[in-house]
C-alpha cells in the first residue's frame, strides 16, 4: 500500500534551468497539495489541485511556477528559469476528496524533493 | 508572529521524561493537527483535534485545544529516543472547504537524550 511518492528525491539545477517535480498521490486520493519548506522553517502552502483542475494557487509565485494534475499520471510542479532562492524542499500531500468530511481529515505527505540551485 | 507558531523552538529531555510543546494561532479554525518530521523525511500525521474538542489522546500523545486562547499543546509521555524529530502544528486557516490549505508553524525540534 504505497504512500505518496515523490521523485526525484534530490534535484540539482543551475540557474536558468527548469525543474520538474513529480508526485503520485496515494491510491484512491484525488486531491493533491504542494508545499515548500525552507531550512529551519515550517511548510508553506503553494497550490491545491484536483484531477485536471487547480483549486487554489494562492501560495504559488505568479511567475515561473506552475502546477498540473492531469487525468492520467502524476502531479507535476514546474519551476522555470530557477534562481538560487528556489532552493528548498518541496513536499506533496494527498487526501481523498469524495465528501466534505474527508476534506477535514489529515493530508498524507511524501518524503519531498530537495531542490538545490547552483 | 505567524499563524501556528510553536514554542519552544528546541527542546532536549532525557529519555523517559515527558515533552510538552505549545502552538498558538491567530484566526478561527475548524481543526488543528500535529505532525512529526524526521530529518530528511516527509511529515507524518499524529493527531487531529476539531474546534469543538478540548482534549484528545492517541497512545502516548495527548493534545489539548483552547479556542478562547487560540492555543494548543502536544504532550508526549514517557519519551523514547525514536521520538527525536521536529513537531509541527497545522491549522486550516484560510481554507474554504475545511482542510485544503494547511498553515504550519515553524516547529519544535525535540531531542531525546538516551
PDB file of N, CA, C and O in Angstrom, chain A residues 9 33 35 37 40-45 48 55-56 58 91 100-112 114, chain B residues 2 30-31 33 35 37 39-43 45 48 50 88 94 96-107 109:
ATOM      1  N   UNK A   9      14.128  12.450  -5.426  1.00  0.00           N
ATOM      2  CA  UNK A   9      14.314  12.848  -4.023  1.00  0.00           C
ATOM      3  C   UNK A   9      15.242  14.048  -3.932  1.00  0.00           C
ATOM      4  O   UNK A   9      15.075  14.901  -3.056  1.00  0.00           O
ATOM      5  N   UNK A  33      -1.727  18.438  -2.911  1.00  0.00           N
ATOM      6  CA  UNK A  33      -1.290  19.727  -2.377  1.00  0.00           C
ATOM      7  C   UNK A  33       0.232  19.799  -2.485  1.00  0.00           C
ATOM      8  O   UNK A  33       0.912  18.810  -2.228  1.00  0.00           O
ATOM      9  N   UNK A  35       3.647  21.939  -1.071  1.00  0.00           N
ATOM     10  CA  UNK A  35       4.162  22.849  -0.049  1.00  0.00           C
ATOM     11  C   UNK A  35       5.666  23.028  -0.285  1.00  0.00           C
ATOM     12  O   UNK A  35       6.337  22.160  -0.823  1.00  0.00           O
ATOM     13  N   UNK A  37       9.298  24.071   1.814  1.00  0.00           N
ATOM     14  CA  UNK A  37       9.907  24.211   3.130  1.00  0.00           C
ATOM     15  C   UNK A  37      11.335  24.713   2.981  1.00  0.00           C
ATOM     16  O   UNK A  37      12.184  24.043   2.393  1.00  0.00           O
ATOM     17  N   UNK A  40      15.004  25.067   8.336  1.00  0.00           N
ATOM     18  CA  UNK A  40      14.633  25.513   9.691  1.00  0.00           C
ATOM     19  C   UNK A  40      13.278  26.226   9.735  1.00  0.00           C
ATOM     20  O   UNK A  40      12.997  26.963  10.676  1.00  0.00           O
ATOM     21  N   UNK A  41      12.450  26.009   8.741  1.00  0.00           N
ATOM     22  CA  UNK A  41      11.137  26.638   8.745  1.00  0.00           C
ATOM     23  C   UNK A  41      10.033  25.597   8.563  1.00  0.00           C
ATOM     24  O   UNK A  41      10.291  24.442   8.242  1.00  0.00           O
ATOM     25  N   UNK A  42       8.808  26.035   8.794  1.00  0.00           N
ATOM     26  CA  UNK A  42       7.670  25.160   8.539  1.00  0.00           C
ATOM     27  C   UNK A  42       7.320  25.146   7.065  1.00  0.00           C
ATOM     28  O   UNK A  42       7.896  25.855   6.260  1.00  0.00           O
ATOM     29  N   UNK A  43       6.358  24.310   6.727  1.00  0.00           N
ATOM     30  CA  UNK A  43       5.921  24.212   5.339  1.00  0.00           C
ATOM     31  C   UNK A  43       5.003  25.374   4.987  1.00  0.00           C
ATOM     32  O   UNK A  43       4.172  25.799   5.794  1.00  0.00           O
ATOM     33  N   UNK A  44       5.132  25.845   3.754  1.00  0.00           N
ATOM     34  CA  UNK A  44       4.279  26.925   3.252  1.00  0.00           C
ATOM     35  C   UNK A  44       3.442  26.396   2.096  1.00  0.00           C
ATOM     36  O   UNK A  44       3.989  25.837   1.137  1.00  0.00           O
ATOM     37  N   UNK A  45       2.141  26.579   2.187  1.00  0.00           N
ATOM     38  CA  UNK A  45       1.223  26.118   1.156  1.00  0.00           C
ATOM     39  C   UNK A  45       1.512  26.809  -0.175  1.00  0.00           C
ATOM     40  O   UNK A  45       1.767  28.020  -0.226  1.00  0.00           O
ATOM     41  N   UNK A  48      -3.238  23.797  -4.492  1.00  0.00           N
ATOM     42  CA  UNK A  48      -4.135  22.661  -4.229  1.00  0.00           C
ATOM     43  C   UNK A  48      -4.794  22.294  -5.552  1.00  0.00           C
ATOM     44  O   UNK A  48      -5.369  23.157  -6.224  1.00  0.00           O
ATOM     45  N   UNK A  55      -7.457  24.245  -7.853  1.00  0.00           N
ATOM     46  CA  UNK A  55      -8.500  24.764  -6.977  1.00  0.00           C
ATOM     47  C   UNK A  55      -8.055  26.033  -6.281  1.00  0.00           C
ATOM     48  O   UNK A  55      -8.811  26.994  -6.151  1.00  0.00           O
ATOM     49  N   UNK A  56      -6.817  26.043  -5.811  1.00  0.00           N
ATOM     50  CA  UNK A  56      -6.303  27.188  -5.056  1.00  0.00           C
ATOM     51  C   UNK A  56      -4.803  27.275  -5.291  1.00  0.00           C
ATOM     52  O   UNK A  56      -4.081  26.369  -4.917  1.00  0.00           O
ATOM     53  N   UNK A  58      -3.109  30.181  -4.436  1.00  0.00           N
ATOM     54  CA  UNK A  58      -2.810  31.454  -3.783  1.00  0.00           C
ATOM     55  C   UNK A  58      -1.412  31.510  -3.169  1.00  0.00           C
ATOM     56  O   UNK A  58      -0.888  32.588  -2.937  1.00  0.00           O
ATOM     57  N   UNK A  91       7.323  19.540  -0.862  1.00  0.00           N
ATOM     58  CA  UNK A  91       6.555  18.388  -0.412  1.00  0.00           C
ATOM     59  C   UNK A  91       5.194  18.356  -1.096  1.00  0.00           C
ATOM     60  O   UNK A  91       4.549  19.377  -1.300  1.00  0.00           O
ATOM     61  N   UNK A 100     -17.281  16.087   1.979  1.00  0.00           N
ATOM     62  CA  UNK A 100     -16.799  17.182   2.827  1.00  0.00           C
ATOM     63  C   UNK A 100     -16.100  16.671   4.073  1.00  0.00           C
ATOM     64  O   UNK A 100     -15.135  17.250   4.527  1.00  0.00           O
ATOM     65  N   UNK A 101     -16.561  15.553   4.580  1.00  0.00           N
ATOM     66  CA  UNK A 101     -15.934  15.031   5.793  1.00  0.00           C
ATOM     67  C   UNK A 101     -14.508  14.591   5.508  1.00  0.00           C
ATOM     68  O   UNK A 101     -13.606  14.808   6.294  1.00  0.00           O
ATOM     69  N   UNK A 102     -14.294  14.004   4.353  1.00  0.00           N
ATOM     70  CA  UNK A 102     -12.941  13.545   4.017  1.00  0.00           C
ATOM     71  C   UNK A 102     -11.979  14.720   3.900  1.00  0.00           C
ATOM     72  O   UNK A 102     -10.809  14.611   4.210  1.00  0.00           O
ATOM     73  N   UNK A 103     -12.497  15.843   3.444  1.00  0.00           N
ATOM     74  CA  UNK A 103     -11.629  17.006   3.305  1.00  0.00           C
ATOM     75  C   UNK A 103     -11.141  17.506   4.654  1.00  0.00           C
ATOM     76  O   UNK A 103     -10.187  18.250   4.720  1.00  0.00           O
ATOM     77  N   UNK A 104     -11.783  17.136   5.726  1.00  0.00           N
ATOM     78  CA  UNK A 104     -11.357  17.606   7.025  1.00  0.00           C
ATOM     79  C   UNK A 104     -10.406  16.616   7.691  1.00  0.00           C
ATOM     80  O   UNK A 104     -10.014  16.801   8.822  1.00  0.00           O
ATOM     81  N   UNK A 105     -10.032  15.580   7.030  1.00  0.00           N
ATOM     82  CA  UNK A 105      -9.092  14.623   7.563  1.00  0.00           C
ATOM     83  C   UNK A 105      -7.676  15.052   7.275  1.00  0.00           C
ATOM     84  O   UNK A 105      -7.421  16.101   6.704  1.00  0.00           O
ATOM     85  N   UNK A 106      -6.707  14.220   7.707  1.00  0.00           N
ATOM     86  CA  UNK A 106      -5.312  14.595   7.526  1.00  0.00           C
ATOM     87  C   UNK A 106      -4.866  14.474   6.072  1.00  0.00           C
ATOM     88  O   UNK A 106      -5.434  13.727   5.293  1.00  0.00           O
ATOM     89  N   UNK A 107      -3.839  15.228   5.749  1.00  0.00           N
ATOM     90  CA  UNK A 107      -3.169  15.077   4.475  1.00  0.00           C
ATOM     91  C   UNK A 107      -1.992  14.120   4.684  1.00  0.00           C
ATOM     92  O   UNK A 107      -1.352  14.115   5.733  1.00  0.00           O
ATOM     93  N   UNK A 108      -1.711  13.332   3.664  1.00  0.00           N
ATOM     94  CA  UNK A 108      -0.632  12.351   3.726  1.00  0.00           C
ATOM     95  C   UNK A 108       0.514  12.866   2.867  1.00  0.00           C
ATOM     96  O   UNK A 108       0.324  13.155   1.690  1.00  0.00           O
ATOM     97  N   UNK A 109       1.691  12.935   3.458  1.00  0.00           N
ATOM     98  CA  UNK A 109       2.827  13.580   2.806  1.00  0.00           C
ATOM     99  C   UNK A 109       3.817  12.585   2.222  1.00  0.00           C
ATOM    100  O   UNK A 109       4.048  11.500   2.783  1.00  0.00           O
ATOM    101  N   UNK A 110       4.436  12.987   1.113  1.00  0.00           N
ATOM    102  CA  UNK A 110       5.582  12.271   0.598  1.00  0.00           C
ATOM    103  C   UNK A 110       6.847  12.728   1.294  1.00  0.00           C
ATOM    104  O   UNK A 110       6.815  13.615   2.159  1.00  0.00           O
ATOM    105  N   UNK A 111       7.975  12.126   0.925  1.00  0.00           N
ATOM    106  CA  UNK A 111       9.250  12.452   1.554  1.00  0.00           C
ATOM    107  C   UNK A 111       9.930  13.666   0.935  1.00  0.00           C
ATOM    108  O   UNK A 111      11.014  14.053   1.364  1.00  0.00           O
ATOM    109  N   UNK A 112       9.313  14.253  -0.066  1.00  0.00           N
ATOM    110  CA  UNK A 112       9.818  15.511  -0.586  1.00  0.00           C
ATOM    111  C   UNK A 112      10.869  15.387  -1.671  1.00  0.00           C
ATOM    112  O   UNK A 112      11.491  14.331  -1.862  1.00  0.00           O
ATOM    113  N   UNK A 114      14.262  17.538  -2.647  1.00  0.00           N
ATOM    114  CA  UNK A 114      15.172  18.607  -2.235  1.00  0.00           C
ATOM    115  C   UNK A 114      15.835  19.195  -3.453  1.00  0.00           C
ATOM    116  O   UNK A 114      16.622  18.539  -4.122  1.00  0.00           O
TER     117      UNK A 114
ATOM    118  N   UNK B   2       3.696  34.390  13.426  1.00  0.00           N
ATOM    119  CA  UNK B   2       2.996  33.712  12.361  1.00  0.00           C
ATOM    120  C   UNK B   2       1.880  32.843  12.898  1.00  0.00           C
ATOM    121  O   UNK B   2       1.866  32.448  14.057  1.00  0.00           O
ATOM    122  N   UNK B  30     -11.247  25.336  11.985  1.00  0.00           N
ATOM    123  CA  UNK B  30     -12.132  24.178  12.083  1.00  0.00           C
ATOM    124  C   UNK B  30     -11.429  23.023  12.790  1.00  0.00           C
ATOM    125  O   UNK B  30     -12.074  22.245  13.490  1.00  0.00           O
ATOM    126  N   UNK B  31     -10.138  22.894  12.568  1.00  0.00           N
ATOM    127  CA  UNK B  31      -9.396  21.857  13.253  1.00  0.00           C
ATOM    128  C   UNK B  31      -7.917  22.235  13.322  1.00  0.00           C
ATOM    129  O   UNK B  31      -7.460  23.153  12.628  1.00  0.00           O
ATOM    130  N   UNK B  33      -4.000  20.256  13.642  1.00  0.00           N
ATOM    131  CA  UNK B  33      -3.329  18.970  13.528  1.00  0.00           C
ATOM    132  C   UNK B  33      -1.888  19.098  14.003  1.00  0.00           C
ATOM    133  O   UNK B  33      -1.291  20.171  13.931  1.00  0.00           O
ATOM    134  N   UNK B  35       1.897  17.256  13.375  1.00  0.00           N
ATOM    135  CA  UNK B  35       2.674  16.385  12.506  1.00  0.00           C
ATOM    136  C   UNK B  35       4.075  16.236  13.070  1.00  0.00           C
ATOM    137  O   UNK B  35       4.593  17.122  13.758  1.00  0.00           O
ATOM    138  N   UNK B  37       8.136  15.312  11.850  1.00  0.00           N
ATOM    139  CA  UNK B  37       9.026  15.224  10.701  1.00  0.00           C
ATOM    140  C   UNK B  37      10.397  14.763  11.175  1.00  0.00           C
ATOM    141  O   UNK B  37      11.067  15.466  11.931  1.00  0.00           O
ATOM    142  N   UNK B  39      14.327  13.905  10.319  1.00  0.00           N
ATOM    143  CA  UNK B  39      15.292  14.595   9.470  1.00  0.00           C
ATOM    144  C   UNK B  39      15.312  14.007   8.066  1.00  0.00           C
ATOM    145  O   UNK B  39      15.470  12.803   7.878  1.00  0.00           O
ATOM    146  N   UNK B  40      15.142  14.859   7.069  1.00  0.00           N
ATOM    147  CA  UNK B  40      15.200  14.420   5.681  1.00  0.00           C
ATOM    148  C   UNK B  40      13.987  13.673   5.180  1.00  0.00           C
ATOM    149  O   UNK B  40      14.018  13.123   4.081  1.00  0.00           O
ATOM    150  N   UNK B  41      12.938  13.662   5.959  1.00  0.00           N
ATOM    151  CA  UNK B  41      11.740  12.915   5.568  1.00  0.00           C
ATOM    152  C   UNK B  41      10.536  13.834   5.477  1.00  0.00           C
ATOM    153  O   UNK B  41      10.581  15.019   5.776  1.00  0.00           O
ATOM    154  N   UNK B  42       9.433  13.254   5.039  1.00  0.00           N
ATOM    155  CA  UNK B  42       8.191  14.000   4.983  1.00  0.00           C
ATOM    156  C   UNK B  42       7.497  14.031   6.326  1.00  0.00           C
ATOM    157  O   UNK B  42       8.003  13.524   7.322  1.00  0.00           O
ATOM    158  N   UNK B  43       6.341  14.651   6.333  1.00  0.00           N
ATOM    159  CA  UNK B  43       5.596  14.794   7.584  1.00  0.00           C
ATOM    160  C   UNK B  43       4.694  13.593   7.816  1.00  0.00           C
ATOM    161  O   UNK B  43       4.074  13.081   6.886  1.00  0.00           O
ATOM    162  N   UNK B  45       1.421  12.388   9.972  1.00  0.00           N
ATOM    163  CA  UNK B  45       0.305  12.892  10.752  1.00  0.00           C
ATOM    164  C   UNK B  45       0.232  12.171  12.095  1.00  0.00           C
ATOM    165  O   UNK B  45       0.312  10.944  12.152  1.00  0.00           O
ATOM    166  N   UNK B  48      -5.377  14.811  15.018  1.00  0.00           N
ATOM    167  CA  UNK B  48      -6.216  15.939  14.602  1.00  0.00           C
ATOM    168  C   UNK B  48      -7.230  16.203  15.687  1.00  0.00           C
ATOM    169  O   UNK B  48      -7.853  15.258  16.200  1.00  0.00           O
ATOM    170  N   UNK B  50     -10.589  18.684  16.566  1.00  0.00           N
ATOM    171  CA  UNK B  50     -11.548  19.596  15.964  1.00  0.00           C
ATOM    172  C   UNK B  50     -11.824  20.752  16.923  1.00  0.00           C
ATOM    173  O   UNK B  50     -11.606  20.662  18.123  1.00  0.00           O
ATOM    174  N   UNK B  88       5.337  19.815  14.248  1.00  0.00           N
ATOM    175  CA  UNK B  88       4.659  20.986  13.709  1.00  0.00           C
ATOM    176  C   UNK B  88       3.171  20.916  14.001  1.00  0.00           C
ATOM    177  O   UNK B  88       2.558  19.854  13.895  1.00  0.00           O
ATOM    178  N   UNK B  94      -7.674  29.938   6.445  1.00  0.00           N
ATOM    179  CA  UNK B  94      -7.720  30.320   5.045  1.00  0.00           C
ATOM    180  C   UNK B  94      -8.358  29.294   4.138  1.00  0.00           C
ATOM    181  O   UNK B  94      -8.538  29.540   2.949  1.00  0.00           O
ATOM    182  N   UNK B  96     -11.209  27.091   2.403  1.00  0.00           N
ATOM    183  CA  UNK B  96     -12.606  27.294   2.053  1.00  0.00           C
ATOM    184  C   UNK B  96     -13.450  26.055   2.310  1.00  0.00           C
ATOM    185  O   UNK B  96     -14.641  26.147   2.530  1.00  0.00           O
ATOM    186  N   UNK B  97     -12.826  24.881   2.245  1.00  0.00           N
ATOM    187  CA  UNK B  97     -13.576  23.637   2.326  1.00  0.00           C
ATOM    188  C   UNK B  97     -13.282  22.864   3.608  1.00  0.00           C
ATOM    189  O   UNK B  97     -13.837  21.822   3.828  1.00  0.00           O
ATOM    190  N   UNK B  98     -12.410  23.357   4.424  1.00  0.00           N
ATOM    191  CA  UNK B  98     -12.182  22.716   5.712  1.00  0.00           C
ATOM    192  C   UNK B  98     -10.760  22.292   5.958  1.00  0.00           C
ATOM    193  O   UNK B  98     -10.311  22.240   7.064  1.00  0.00           O
ATOM    194  N   UNK B  99      -9.990  21.966   4.942  1.00  0.00           N
ATOM    195  CA  UNK B  99      -8.664  21.435   5.222  1.00  0.00           C
ATOM    196  C   UNK B  99      -7.705  21.512   4.057  1.00  0.00           C
ATOM    197  O   UNK B  99      -6.663  20.880   4.083  1.00  0.00           O
ATOM    198  N   UNK B 100      -8.063  22.237   3.018  1.00  0.00           N
ATOM    199  CA  UNK B 100      -7.212  22.098   1.841  1.00  0.00           C
ATOM    200  C   UNK B 100      -5.948  22.940   1.914  1.00  0.00           C
ATOM    201  O   UNK B 100      -5.018  22.695   1.172  1.00  0.00           O
ATOM    202  N   UNK B 101      -5.902  23.901   2.803  1.00  0.00           N
ATOM    203  CA  UNK B 101      -4.734  24.776   2.866  1.00  0.00           C
ATOM    204  C   UNK B 101      -4.245  24.789   4.294  1.00  0.00           C
ATOM    205  O   UNK B 101      -4.738  25.530   5.129  1.00  0.00           O
ATOM    206  N   UNK B 102      -3.286  23.949   4.588  1.00  0.00           N
ATOM    207  CA  UNK B 102      -2.742  23.888   5.933  1.00  0.00           C
ATOM    208  C   UNK B 102      -1.714  24.990   6.143  1.00  0.00           C
ATOM    209  O   UNK B 102      -0.877  25.237   5.271  1.00  0.00           O
ATOM    210  N   UNK B 103      -1.789  25.626   7.287  1.00  0.00           N
ATOM    211  CA  UNK B 103      -0.815  26.646   7.671  1.00  0.00           C
ATOM    212  C   UNK B 103       0.009  26.087   8.808  1.00  0.00           C
ATOM    213  O   UNK B 103      -0.525  25.797   9.879  1.00  0.00           O
ATOM    214  N   UNK B 104       1.304  25.937   8.561  1.00  0.00           N
ATOM    215  CA  UNK B 104       2.201  25.314   9.529  1.00  0.00           C
ATOM    216  C   UNK B 104       2.955  26.349  10.327  1.00  0.00           C
ATOM    217  O   UNK B 104       3.284  27.438   9.835  1.00  0.00           O
ATOM    218  N   UNK B 105       3.275  25.986  11.565  1.00  0.00           N
ATOM    219  CA  UNK B 105       4.191  26.775  12.358  1.00  0.00           C
ATOM    220  C   UNK B 105       5.623  26.438  12.001  1.00  0.00           C
ATOM    221  O   UNK B 105       5.885  25.627  11.100  1.00  0.00           O
ATOM    222  N   UNK B 106       6.544  27.042  12.735  1.00  0.00           N
ATOM    223  CA  UNK B 106       7.965  26.844  12.450  1.00  0.00           C
ATOM    224  C   UNK B 106       8.524  25.607  13.133  1.00  0.00           C
ATOM    225  O   UNK B 106       9.645  25.217  12.883  1.00  0.00           O
ATOM    226  N   UNK B 107       7.748  24.997  14.012  1.00  0.00           N
ATOM    227  CA  UNK B 107       8.129  23.709  14.559  1.00  0.00           C
ATOM    228  C   UNK B 107       8.938  23.757  15.840  1.00  0.00           C
ATOM    229  O   UNK B 107       9.569  24.760  16.172  1.00  0.00           O
ATOM    230  N   UNK B 109      11.915  21.486  17.622  1.00  0.00           N
ATOM    231  CA  UNK B 109      12.877  20.384  17.425  1.00  0.00           C
ATOM    232  C   UNK B 109      13.099  19.693  18.755  1.00  0.00           C
ATOM    233  O   UNK B 109      13.653  20.267  19.685  1.00  0.00           O
TER     234      UNK B 109
END
